[in-house]
C-alpha cells in the first residue's frame, strides 16, 4: 500500500479510543439497525478452518476478533444451509441444517452466541423465490403426476405446440437462456416444464400456495429462535408471479411486470414483519431489491413491511459527483416519507469489486456490461475506493461492507476456466465472466497462496486461485501499515461508531463546485469529496478528523475524501459562508 492517510489536528484514535464500543449491539438498543455497520461474510471464501480449501464456520469463529477490531455491528452470512452449491448456496435443499462443507447447526448456534457476546449481531440469508432442485418438495413434485398437489408448490406447466416441446412462455432466466426446463414424467417420457428465474437447479416457488407461505414463516422463526437478529431476503421483489404467466410487456407500467415487483408482495412482507415483531427485541428484515423505480422501492420500507433494503442505485453509479449527488438526493427523498433509513453499499458477492470498477474509464456497474479486459488503473481505483468508503460512511443510515472491501481487493479476472463455478458464467457459455472474480478467498497472512486462508498442512488449495499480487494486501501486511485500506476502514468505523453526528439523521448539503460533494452531518461534522482533477482548499475553521489521502498543506487532492470538524467560534465561517454561533467542540 503506497497511499497514506493523514490524520489531522483531531486524532481519530483519540476520539474513538476513549469510547470503546459504545455503539455495539447493546441488549436494549432496538434501533441499532438504523445506523449499523453490517459486514457481509461470503462463507466459502472468508476463512477455512479445516484445510479443505473452502471457508467454513470454524474459520469464521476463529476470525471473530478480527471483525471486532474492524468495528462492525453485525455479520450477514450468505446462505450456509445444505445445498448442492449450484449457485453458491442460493440453491437451498434444507433451510434448517448447515451444509456439512461449512459445519453443523450446533456450530452455527455457537457462532451466533459467540458473536453476540462480542457485540456482533447475526443476519442470515433467506432465499424465498426458489429452492434447490434437490429440495424434498421439488423431488416430490418430480415424482408426482402433472396436476398433483406436490407440483402445485412450483410453476409446472405443459409446453406449447403439439408435442409440448415449446416453452410455456418466453421468459428469460436472470442467468442467461430460457427460464423454463422440461422434465421427464415418472415413466421417462418428456413431460411438463418448470419455471426458474435463475438456474435450472433453482425452481421457483409458487407464492400463491399456502404451504410456501407457512414454510417461510416457520423458517424465519427457526432462525430467530436461534438468536439471529435479522434476515436478508434474497431476490425479494421476484416472489410473486402473474399466474396467467403472460409475456413480459416491452415497457411494463408500475406493478405490471408479470414476475417483478408485484403488488401482492407487500402483504407477504407484512406477514413476515408480524413474525419479526412478535419477538421482544428488534429482528430486522433487509430486502435485496433491484428496482429502477425508487418510489416503488420505498413502498417495501413502509413501517409494517421491511426495515431496510439495499441501495444499489448508488453502487451502480460511476465515480462522478453530480451523478452520485443525484443518487444520494433521490435515495434520501424516497426513504423520508416511509421513515426508513437508507443503506449504503459499495459492493457485494455479485458485483465487480470497486477498486477495479473505479479504476476504469466507465466506472458504472451493470450486470450486462462487465468490461473484462478493459484497461484498469488499480492504483486510481484503490484511491477512489478509499474516498468512496469515507463518503458512504458519512451518509445517513446503515452501511454494508463486503468481505475484502476493507482490504482493497480487486476483481480477479484471470481465474483458470476450470475453477469457474458461477452459473452466470456457465449458462452464458462464458460470454458473461460471472461473479467468481469477486469471490476469491481472502488473503490473511504470509507472502504466497493460500495467504493464511487455510491452515498450515491444508489438504487442498483454495477453491479459487488467489493472485500473487495480493501478498501486499493480506490482513497481516495491512495491520503493519498505517496507510493501508484496512487501517482506514478501522479508523473510519471507530469514528462512525462514536460520533453522534454519523449514522441515522439528517444531511445538509454545503455549497461547492460541481465536482465536489460537501455536506454537513449534525452540528459541524463535514464530509468533503473532491472528484475534480486538481486539489481543493479545505475550508478554514475546521480541523481534520480523517482523510482518505495525504493532504498537501490544507489542500485535499483529487479523488479523495476528508472528514472535518468545524470550529463554531463566532469569528469563523462555514464552507457555505454562513457565520456561525460560538462552538463547543474545541477541537482545534
Ligand atoms: C441474489 C444473490 O445475491 C445472488 O448471488 C443469487 O445468485 C441470486 N439472488 C439468486 O438467488
Ligand atoms: Ca473448510
XYZ file of C-alpha atoms and ligand atoms in Angstrom:
600
model
C 0.000 0.000 0.000
C 1.556 3.243 -1.008
C -1.068 5.926 -0.496
C -1.256 7.083 3.084
C -3.838 8.811 5.166
C -3.210 11.890 7.116
C -4.716 12.329 10.495
C -5.042 15.950 11.346
C -5.215 18.024 14.492
C -8.020 15.922 15.942
C -6.615 12.425 16.045
C -9.323 9.884 15.255
C -7.598 7.417 17.545
C -8.110 9.735 20.473
C -11.709 10.480 19.505
C -12.600 6.856 19.133
C -10.171 5.316 21.523
C -11.719 6.782 24.625
C -15.137 5.399 23.914
C -14.545 1.669 23.354
C -17.559 0.034 21.709
C -20.468 2.102 22.970
C -22.455 1.680 19.782
C -22.135 -2.096 19.868
C -25.060 -4.471 19.928
C -26.470 -3.488 23.289
C -29.386 -5.546 24.560
C -31.641 -2.560 24.780
C -30.985 -0.720 21.542
C -33.959 -1.547 19.347
C -32.940 0.989 16.736
C -29.428 -0.408 16.177
C -30.199 -1.250 12.574
C -30.840 2.374 11.643
C -27.122 3.153 11.797
C -25.463 -0.257 11.880
C -22.336 -1.295 10.034
C -23.037 -4.731 8.611
C -20.227 -6.920 7.301
C -21.068 -9.462 4.634
C -19.392 -12.832 5.037
C -19.354 -14.934 1.889
C -18.639 -18.033 3.884
C -16.927 -20.121 1.189
C -14.218 -17.504 0.862
C -13.788 -15.972 4.304
C -11.570 -18.415 6.229
C -11.033 -22.165 6.002
C -10.796 -23.848 9.391
C -10.281 -27.482 8.371
C -7.928 -27.157 5.396
C -10.170 -28.402 2.597
C -9.744 -25.129 0.689
C -13.304 -23.954 1.396
C -14.272 -21.388 4.012
C -16.344 -22.654 6.939
C -17.888 -21.809 10.306
C -14.733 -22.809 12.190
C -12.854 -20.259 10.094
C -15.362 -17.535 10.930
C -15.324 -18.360 14.634
C -11.550 -18.100 14.697
C -11.690 -14.713 12.994
C -14.368 -13.062 15.108
C -11.719 -10.968 16.907
C -10.763 -9.531 13.503
C -14.353 -8.361 12.998
C -14.456 -6.903 16.493
C -11.272 -4.944 15.765
C -12.677 -3.801 12.461
C -15.645 -2.410 14.363
C -18.731 -3.933 12.756
C -22.124 -4.242 14.434
C -23.455 -7.259 12.581
C -22.454 -10.019 10.188
C -24.660 -11.029 7.280
C -23.898 -14.599 6.234
C -24.647 -15.571 2.656
C -26.522 -18.915 2.670
C -24.925 -21.579 4.831
C -27.656 -24.189 4.505
C -27.469 -27.650 2.974
C -27.054 -27.036 -0.737
C -25.527 -28.605 -3.836
C -23.903 -25.153 -4.280
C -25.063 -24.829 -7.872
C -25.398 -21.101 -7.174
C -23.064 -20.611 -4.237
C -25.713 -21.759 -1.746
C -28.611 -19.741 -3.190
C -29.985 -23.163 -4.072
C -31.152 -24.359 -0.673
C -32.010 -28.023 -0.098
C -32.679 -27.734 3.650
C -33.195 -24.435 5.466
C -32.876 -25.992 8.883
C -29.437 -27.542 8.517
C -25.947 -26.254 7.764
C -24.121 -27.627 4.753
C -21.548 -30.122 6.061
C -18.889 -28.338 3.990
C -19.367 -25.368 6.325
C -20.068 -27.096 9.655
C -23.103 -28.083 11.698
C -26.192 -26.464 13.172
C -24.698 -26.825 16.602
C -21.644 -24.892 15.455
C -23.791 -22.200 13.847
C -25.613 -21.746 17.140
C -22.299 -21.431 18.936
C -21.088 -18.923 16.372
C -24.242 -16.813 16.757
C -23.863 -16.695 20.511
C -20.091 -16.116 20.499
C -20.541 -13.225 18.093
C -23.335 -11.846 20.260
C -21.081 -11.995 23.315
C -18.578 -9.917 21.372
C -21.243 -7.342 20.495
C -21.849 -8.553 16.941
C -25.315 -9.486 15.724
C -26.001 -12.116 13.066
C -28.116 -11.788 9.943
C -28.871 -14.869 7.830
C -29.874 -15.085 4.205
C -33.362 -16.330 3.323
C -33.969 -17.367 -0.274
C -37.742 -17.390 -0.752
C -38.044 -17.140 -4.535
C -36.684 -20.603 -5.242
C -35.256 -23.761 -3.707
C -32.662 -26.248 -4.892
C -33.817 -28.896 -7.312
C -32.627 -31.284 -4.577
C -35.108 -29.861 -2.038
C -37.555 -32.587 -0.906
C -40.513 -30.558 -2.189
C -39.112 -30.415 -5.697
C -38.050 -34.053 -5.658
C -41.582 -34.955 -4.577
C -43.000 -32.775 -7.352
C -40.857 -34.503 -9.964
C -42.009 -37.890 -8.707
C -45.680 -36.858 -8.859
C -48.164 -36.538 -11.682
C -48.984 -33.313 -13.529
C -51.750 -31.567 -11.617
C -50.711 -33.164 -8.310
C -50.609 -31.170 -5.039
C -46.823 -31.688 -4.940
C -46.427 -29.840 -8.249
C -48.697 -27.001 -7.137
C -45.939 -25.571 -4.924
C -43.932 -24.761 -8.074
C -44.674 -23.490 -11.562
C -45.168 -26.643 -13.624
C -46.833 -26.116 -16.976
C -47.341 -28.159 -20.140
C -45.293 -26.981 -23.095
C -46.758 -25.198 -26.064
C -47.015 -26.736 -29.502
C -48.422 -30.102 -30.470
C -45.688 -32.113 -28.808
C -45.451 -29.729 -25.878
C -41.835 -29.078 -26.723
C -42.042 -25.293 -26.752
C -41.615 -23.377 -23.520
C -44.823 -22.229 -21.775
C -43.770 -18.606 -22.345
C -40.735 -16.630 -23.437
C -39.450 -15.520 -20.031
C -35.694 -15.431 -19.701
C -33.530 -16.539 -16.790
C -31.501 -13.891 -14.963
C -28.550 -16.159 -15.653
C -28.990 -16.218 -19.479
C -31.108 -18.567 -21.527
C -34.718 -19.595 -21.016
C -36.461 -19.561 -17.656
C -38.020 -22.996 -18.302
C -36.697 -26.536 -18.218
C -38.600 -29.574 -19.366
C -38.955 -32.571 -17.045
C -39.427 -36.228 -17.690
C -42.516 -37.888 -16.323
C -42.001 -40.704 -13.816
C -42.279 -43.169 -16.743
C -39.357 -41.425 -18.523
C -41.320 -39.667 -21.290
C -40.908 -35.872 -21.777
C -43.397 -34.109 -19.564
C -44.122 -30.684 -18.111
C -41.837 -27.687 -17.878
C -40.953 -25.813 -14.683
C -40.074 -22.179 -14.160
C -36.714 -20.977 -12.841
C -35.851 -17.292 -12.960
C -32.251 -18.271 -12.165
C -30.512 -21.588 -12.966
C -32.396 -24.779 -13.748
C -31.203 -26.084 -10.354
C -33.294 -23.325 -8.692
C -37.000 -23.981 -9.372
C -39.244 -21.017 -8.494
C -41.776 -21.479 -5.725
C -45.448 -20.646 -6.173
C -46.160 -17.952 -3.582
C -49.875 -18.340 -4.163
C -49.634 -21.670 -2.324
C -50.306 -21.653 1.439
C -47.563 -24.225 2.161
C -44.956 -21.880 0.715
C -46.031 -19.057 2.986
C -46.319 -21.188 6.084
C -42.945 -22.805 5.492
C -41.109 -19.492 5.155
C -42.685 -18.019 8.244
C -41.628 -21.172 10.092
C -38.081 -20.837 8.743
C -37.951 -17.235 9.959
C -38.984 -18.395 13.426
C -36.465 -21.236 13.303
C -33.578 -18.779 12.879
C -34.970 -16.028 15.095
C -35.336 -18.661 17.836
C -31.629 -19.379 17.422
C -30.803 -15.772 18.163
C -30.323 -14.244 14.731
C -31.041 -10.534 14.684
C -32.311 -10.333 11.142
C -32.684 -11.820 7.707
C -31.511 -10.669 4.320
C -34.200 -11.539 1.803
C -32.844 -12.804 -1.498
C -34.472 -11.598 -4.743
C -37.151 -10.045 -2.588
C -39.089 -8.410 -5.434
C -39.451 -11.567 -7.545
C -41.527 -13.975 -5.449
C -44.984 -13.300 -6.863
C -45.881 -14.090 -10.467
C -48.932 -13.282 -12.516
C -50.469 -16.761 -12.539
C -51.562 -16.358 -16.158
C -47.824 -16.241 -16.969
C -48.182 -13.652 -19.755
C -45.220 -12.432 -21.790
C -43.255 -9.516 -20.326
C -44.557 -6.306 -21.951
C -41.967 -4.161 -23.719
C -42.440 -1.343 -21.254
C -44.394 -2.591 -18.258
C -46.021 0.150 -16.208
C -45.775 0.237 -12.396
C -46.845 -3.137 -10.980
C -47.440 -4.571 -14.446
C -44.382 -6.758 -14.780
C -45.546 -10.394 -14.602
C -42.686 -11.555 -12.348
C -41.156 -8.497 -10.657
C -42.398 -6.036 -8.029
C -45.985 -7.254 -7.984
C -48.340 -5.537 -5.572
C -49.202 -8.792 -3.785
C -45.650 -8.929 -2.361
C -46.438 -6.281 0.226
C -48.928 -8.437 2.017
C -46.373 -11.257 2.234
C -43.853 -8.955 3.875
C -46.451 -7.627 6.271
C -46.824 -11.217 7.416
C -43.049 -11.507 7.843
C -42.929 -8.252 9.774
C -45.558 -9.599 12.146
C -43.324 -12.616 12.764
C -40.287 -10.367 13.365
C -42.265 -8.054 15.631
C -43.518 -10.950 17.723
C -40.019 -11.099 19.302
C -39.333 -8.797 22.222
C -36.143 -7.343 20.712
C -35.720 -5.987 17.168
C -35.408 -8.613 14.433
C -34.874 -6.973 11.103
C -35.867 -7.713 7.522
C -33.465 -6.482 4.823
C -34.604 -6.730 1.223
C -32.453 -7.431 -1.790
C -34.455 -5.268 -4.155
C -33.147 -4.160 -7.531
C -35.748 -1.744 -8.898
C -35.159 1.289 -11.088
C -38.311 2.936 -9.708
C -37.225 4.333 -6.350
C -40.795 5.206 -5.333
C -41.846 1.592 -5.828
C -38.672 0.510 -3.981
C -39.585 2.651 -0.975
C -43.013 1.041 -0.705
C -41.326 -2.087 0.639
C -39.978 0.000 3.517
C -43.293 1.176 4.912
C -43.403 0.829 8.696
C -45.186 -2.527 8.656
C -43.006 -4.111 5.946
C -39.208 -4.421 5.635
C -36.843 -2.460 7.854
C -34.328 -1.632 5.141
C -33.318 -2.645 1.618
C -30.051 -2.488 -0.282
C -29.488 0.744 -2.132
C -27.939 -0.500 -5.357
C -28.538 2.705 -7.256
C -25.624 4.431 -5.529
C -23.359 1.408 -6.013
C -24.039 1.212 -9.737
C -23.230 4.891 -10.400
C -19.960 5.999 -11.953
C -17.361 7.947 -9.975
C -18.919 11.281 -10.793
C -20.014 13.980 -8.356
C -23.307 15.106 -9.972
C -24.399 11.516 -10.551
C -23.640 10.404 -7.000
C -25.241 13.528 -5.579
C -28.388 12.849 -7.588
C -28.439 9.301 -6.244
C -27.981 10.446 -2.639
C -30.758 13.010 -3.048
C -33.242 10.656 -4.634
C -32.449 7.927 -2.112
C -32.963 10.186 0.892
C -36.072 11.752 -0.621
C -37.651 8.347 -1.239
C -36.836 6.996 2.220
C -38.009 10.029 4.175
C -41.779 9.596 3.718
C -41.696 5.977 4.909
C -39.379 6.750 7.829
C -36.823 4.082 6.864
C -33.065 4.633 6.980
C -31.138 4.383 3.715
C -28.400 1.800 3.244
C -25.048 2.430 1.544
C -23.365 -0.365 -0.324
C -20.209 -0.305 -2.444
C -20.023 -3.990 -3.221
C -21.255 -7.499 -2.604
C -20.679 -11.019 -3.879
C -22.499 -10.293 -7.147
C -20.718 -7.222 -8.460
C -17.289 -6.199 -9.727
C -15.005 -5.107 -6.868
C -14.993 -1.283 -6.504
C -11.196 -0.987 -6.793
C -11.490 -2.433 -10.297
C -14.662 -0.539 -11.238
C -13.353 2.823 -10.145
C -10.085 2.211 -11.981
C -11.854 2.054 -15.340
C -12.855 4.881 -17.616
C -16.519 3.916 -17.344
C -16.804 3.195 -13.640
C -20.527 2.429 -13.504
C -21.764 -1.090 -12.785
C -24.240 -3.131 -14.802
C -24.597 -6.894 -14.973
C -24.814 -6.736 -18.740
C -21.546 -4.864 -19.266
C -18.784 -6.100 -17.021
C -15.927 -4.860 -19.207
C -13.433 -7.634 -18.528
C -10.251 -6.794 -20.394
C -10.767 -3.017 -20.401
C -7.755 -1.028 -19.206
C -7.864 -0.722 -15.432
C -5.744 1.550 -13.268
C -5.827 -0.255 -9.921
C -3.946 2.490 -8.131
C -6.534 5.047 -9.206
C -9.311 2.577 -8.394
C -7.969 1.991 -4.902
C -7.609 5.709 -4.291
C -11.228 6.285 -5.334
C -12.420 3.284 -3.344
C -10.846 4.858 -0.242
C -12.604 8.134 -0.962
C -15.896 6.303 -1.625
C -15.603 4.447 1.677
C -15.382 7.681 3.677
C -18.157 9.243 1.625
C -20.526 6.312 2.233
C -19.679 6.019 5.910
C -20.670 9.655 6.420
C -24.073 9.338 4.743
C -27.241 8.935 6.815
C -28.306 5.364 7.508
C -26.630 1.992 7.716
C -23.525 0.776 5.941
C -22.666 -2.559 4.323
C -19.121 -3.822 3.830
C -18.452 -6.882 1.706
C -15.549 -9.001 2.926
C -12.302 -7.899 1.310
C -13.575 -4.390 0.598
C -11.747 -3.296 3.739
C -8.562 -4.788 2.249
C -8.985 -3.008 -1.072
C -9.107 -6.289 -3.003
C -9.555 -6.016 -6.738
C -11.602 -8.231 -9.055
C -9.714 -11.350 -10.136
C -10.290 -11.536 -13.858
C -7.864 -14.275 -14.809
C -9.106 -17.260 -12.830
C -8.421 -20.597 -14.535
C -11.505 -21.574 -16.546
C -11.814 -24.951 -14.831
C -12.299 -23.224 -11.455
C -15.199 -21.020 -12.535
C -18.419 -22.110 -10.840
C -20.823 -19.256 -11.275
C -23.967 -20.203 -13.231
C -23.855 -16.735 -14.795
C -20.629 -17.808 -16.489
C -21.637 -21.406 -17.137
C -25.127 -20.707 -18.527
C -23.887 -17.954 -20.827
C -21.287 -20.266 -22.326
C -18.579 -17.997 -20.957
C -19.976 -14.840 -22.564
C -20.665 -13.408 -19.110
C -17.488 -13.546 -16.975
C -19.628 -14.372 -13.952
C -19.115 -13.405 -10.339
C -16.299 -15.698 -9.230
C -13.795 -12.852 -9.561
C -15.218 -11.042 -6.528
C -15.462 -14.268 -4.501
C -11.806 -15.254 -4.305
C -10.730 -16.414 -0.807
C -9.420 -13.669 1.458
C -5.690 -13.195 1.990
C -4.948 -13.200 5.710
C -1.200 -13.591 6.093
C 2.051 -14.699 4.514
C 3.590 -13.996 1.170
C 2.119 -16.706 -1.034
C -1.167 -18.540 -1.518
C -3.159 -19.636 0.433
C -2.201 -16.474 2.335
C -3.408 -17.937 5.624
C -6.883 -18.618 4.232
C -6.363 -22.311 5.020
C -4.335 -23.573 7.982
C -0.823 -24.979 7.645
C -0.940 -28.529 6.342
C -4.155 -27.963 4.386
C -5.103 -30.848 2.115
C -6.485 -28.637 -0.663
C -5.699 -25.337 -2.303
C -8.288 -22.542 -2.017
C -11.281 -23.277 -4.235
C -10.476 -20.208 -6.341
C -6.874 -19.225 -7.048
C -5.654 -16.141 -5.196
C -3.440 -13.825 -7.239
C 0.173 -13.424 -6.133
C -0.245 -9.639 -6.179
C -2.367 -9.931 -3.036
C 0.780 -10.571 -0.958
C 0.822 -6.868 -0.093
C -2.895 -6.856 0.714
C -3.044 -9.503 3.429
C -4.573 -8.578 6.768
C -1.164 -9.162 8.319
C 0.593 -6.788 5.921
C -2.066 -4.116 6.273
C -2.085 -4.298 10.051
C 1.535 -3.149 9.983
C 0.825 -0.260 7.618
C -0.823 2.892 8.992
C -1.558 3.989 5.426
C -3.398 0.792 4.498
C -7.004 0.424 3.424
C -7.597 -1.748 6.479
C -6.318 0.964 8.763
C -8.558 3.494 7.022
C -11.629 1.274 7.497
C -10.857 0.610 11.157
C -10.318 4.261 11.917
C -13.367 5.292 9.922
C -15.595 2.781 11.716
C -14.280 3.777 15.119
C -15.152 7.408 14.437
C -18.507 6.478 12.929
C -19.365 4.437 15.979
C -18.613 7.162 18.467
C -19.592 10.367 16.692
C -23.301 11.030 17.189
C -23.365 13.136 14.008
C -22.900 9.979 11.928
C -25.294 7.152 11.167
C -29.010 7.899 11.110
C -30.141 11.520 10.894
C -30.309 14.482 8.519
C -27.771 15.656 5.944
C -27.266 19.250 4.806
C -25.507 19.963 1.531
C -22.937 22.724 1.632
C -22.318 24.922 -1.398
C -19.473 23.564 -3.502
C -18.117 23.374 -7.034
C -19.991 20.840 -9.211
C -17.186 18.301 -8.998
C -17.022 18.442 -5.206
C -19.521 16.916 -2.785
C -19.684 18.648 0.576
C -22.247 18.035 3.282
C -22.674 18.533 6.972
C -23.890 15.985 9.493
C -25.083 17.000 12.929
C -23.627 20.235 14.124
C -20.324 20.755 12.376
C -19.257 17.359 11.030
C -18.331 17.901 7.379
C -17.621 15.341 4.674
C -15.962 16.639 1.540
C -15.085 14.600 -1.561
C -13.000 16.030 -4.358
C -13.828 14.486 -7.760
C -12.023 17.228 -9.696
C -8.600 16.671 -11.272
C -6.949 19.309 -9.036
C -6.526 19.736 -5.288
C -9.052 21.935 -3.468
C -8.661 24.127 -0.423
C -10.251 22.777 2.723
C -12.488 25.294 4.458
C -10.875 27.458 7.080
C -12.124 26.977 10.574
C -12.257 23.232 10.586
C -9.962 20.597 11.962
C -9.234 17.450 10.048
C -10.642 14.265 11.510
C -9.678 11.794 8.808
C -8.746 11.827 5.141
C -8.554 9.126 2.511
C -5.328 10.554 1.041
C -2.454 12.639 2.215
C -3.152 16.366 2.148
C -0.730 18.906 0.823
C -0.976 21.672 3.346
C -4.670 22.455 3.630
C -5.444 21.082 0.182
C -7.410 17.928 -0.477
C -6.072 16.136 -3.559
C -8.123 14.752 -6.410
C -10.217 11.609 -5.782
C -10.099 11.961 -2.036
C -12.477 12.499 0.874
C -11.853 14.424 4.082
C -13.832 14.419 7.295
C -13.655 17.694 9.186
C -14.997 19.065 12.395
C -15.911 22.726 12.109
C -14.909 25.181 14.743
C -18.069 27.051 15.702
C -16.358 30.120 17.150
C -18.214 33.312 16.104
C -15.288 34.601 14.058
C -15.231 31.531 11.824
C -17.238 30.877 8.694
C -18.516 27.546 7.428
C -17.745 26.312 3.898
C -21.176 27.649 2.947
C -20.058 31.099 4.007
C -22.640 31.295 6.834
C -21.497 32.972 10.000
C -21.892 30.532 12.860
C -22.593 30.855 16.528
C -19.874 30.023 19.049
C -18.830 26.407 19.019
C -18.434 23.932 21.794
C -16.283 21.236 20.294
C -12.951 22.979 20.878
C -11.069 20.503 18.711
C -8.649 22.898 17.089
C -29.179 -12.689 -5.466
C -27.934 -13.234 -4.841
O -27.197 -12.191 -4.270
C -27.194 -13.944 -5.937
O -25.897 -14.331 -5.541
C -28.012 -15.129 -6.389
O -27.373 -15.749 -7.484
C -29.425 -14.703 -6.823
N -30.026 -13.770 -5.916
C -30.338 -15.914 -6.926
O -30.605 -16.450 -5.661
Ca -13.126 -25.797 5.122
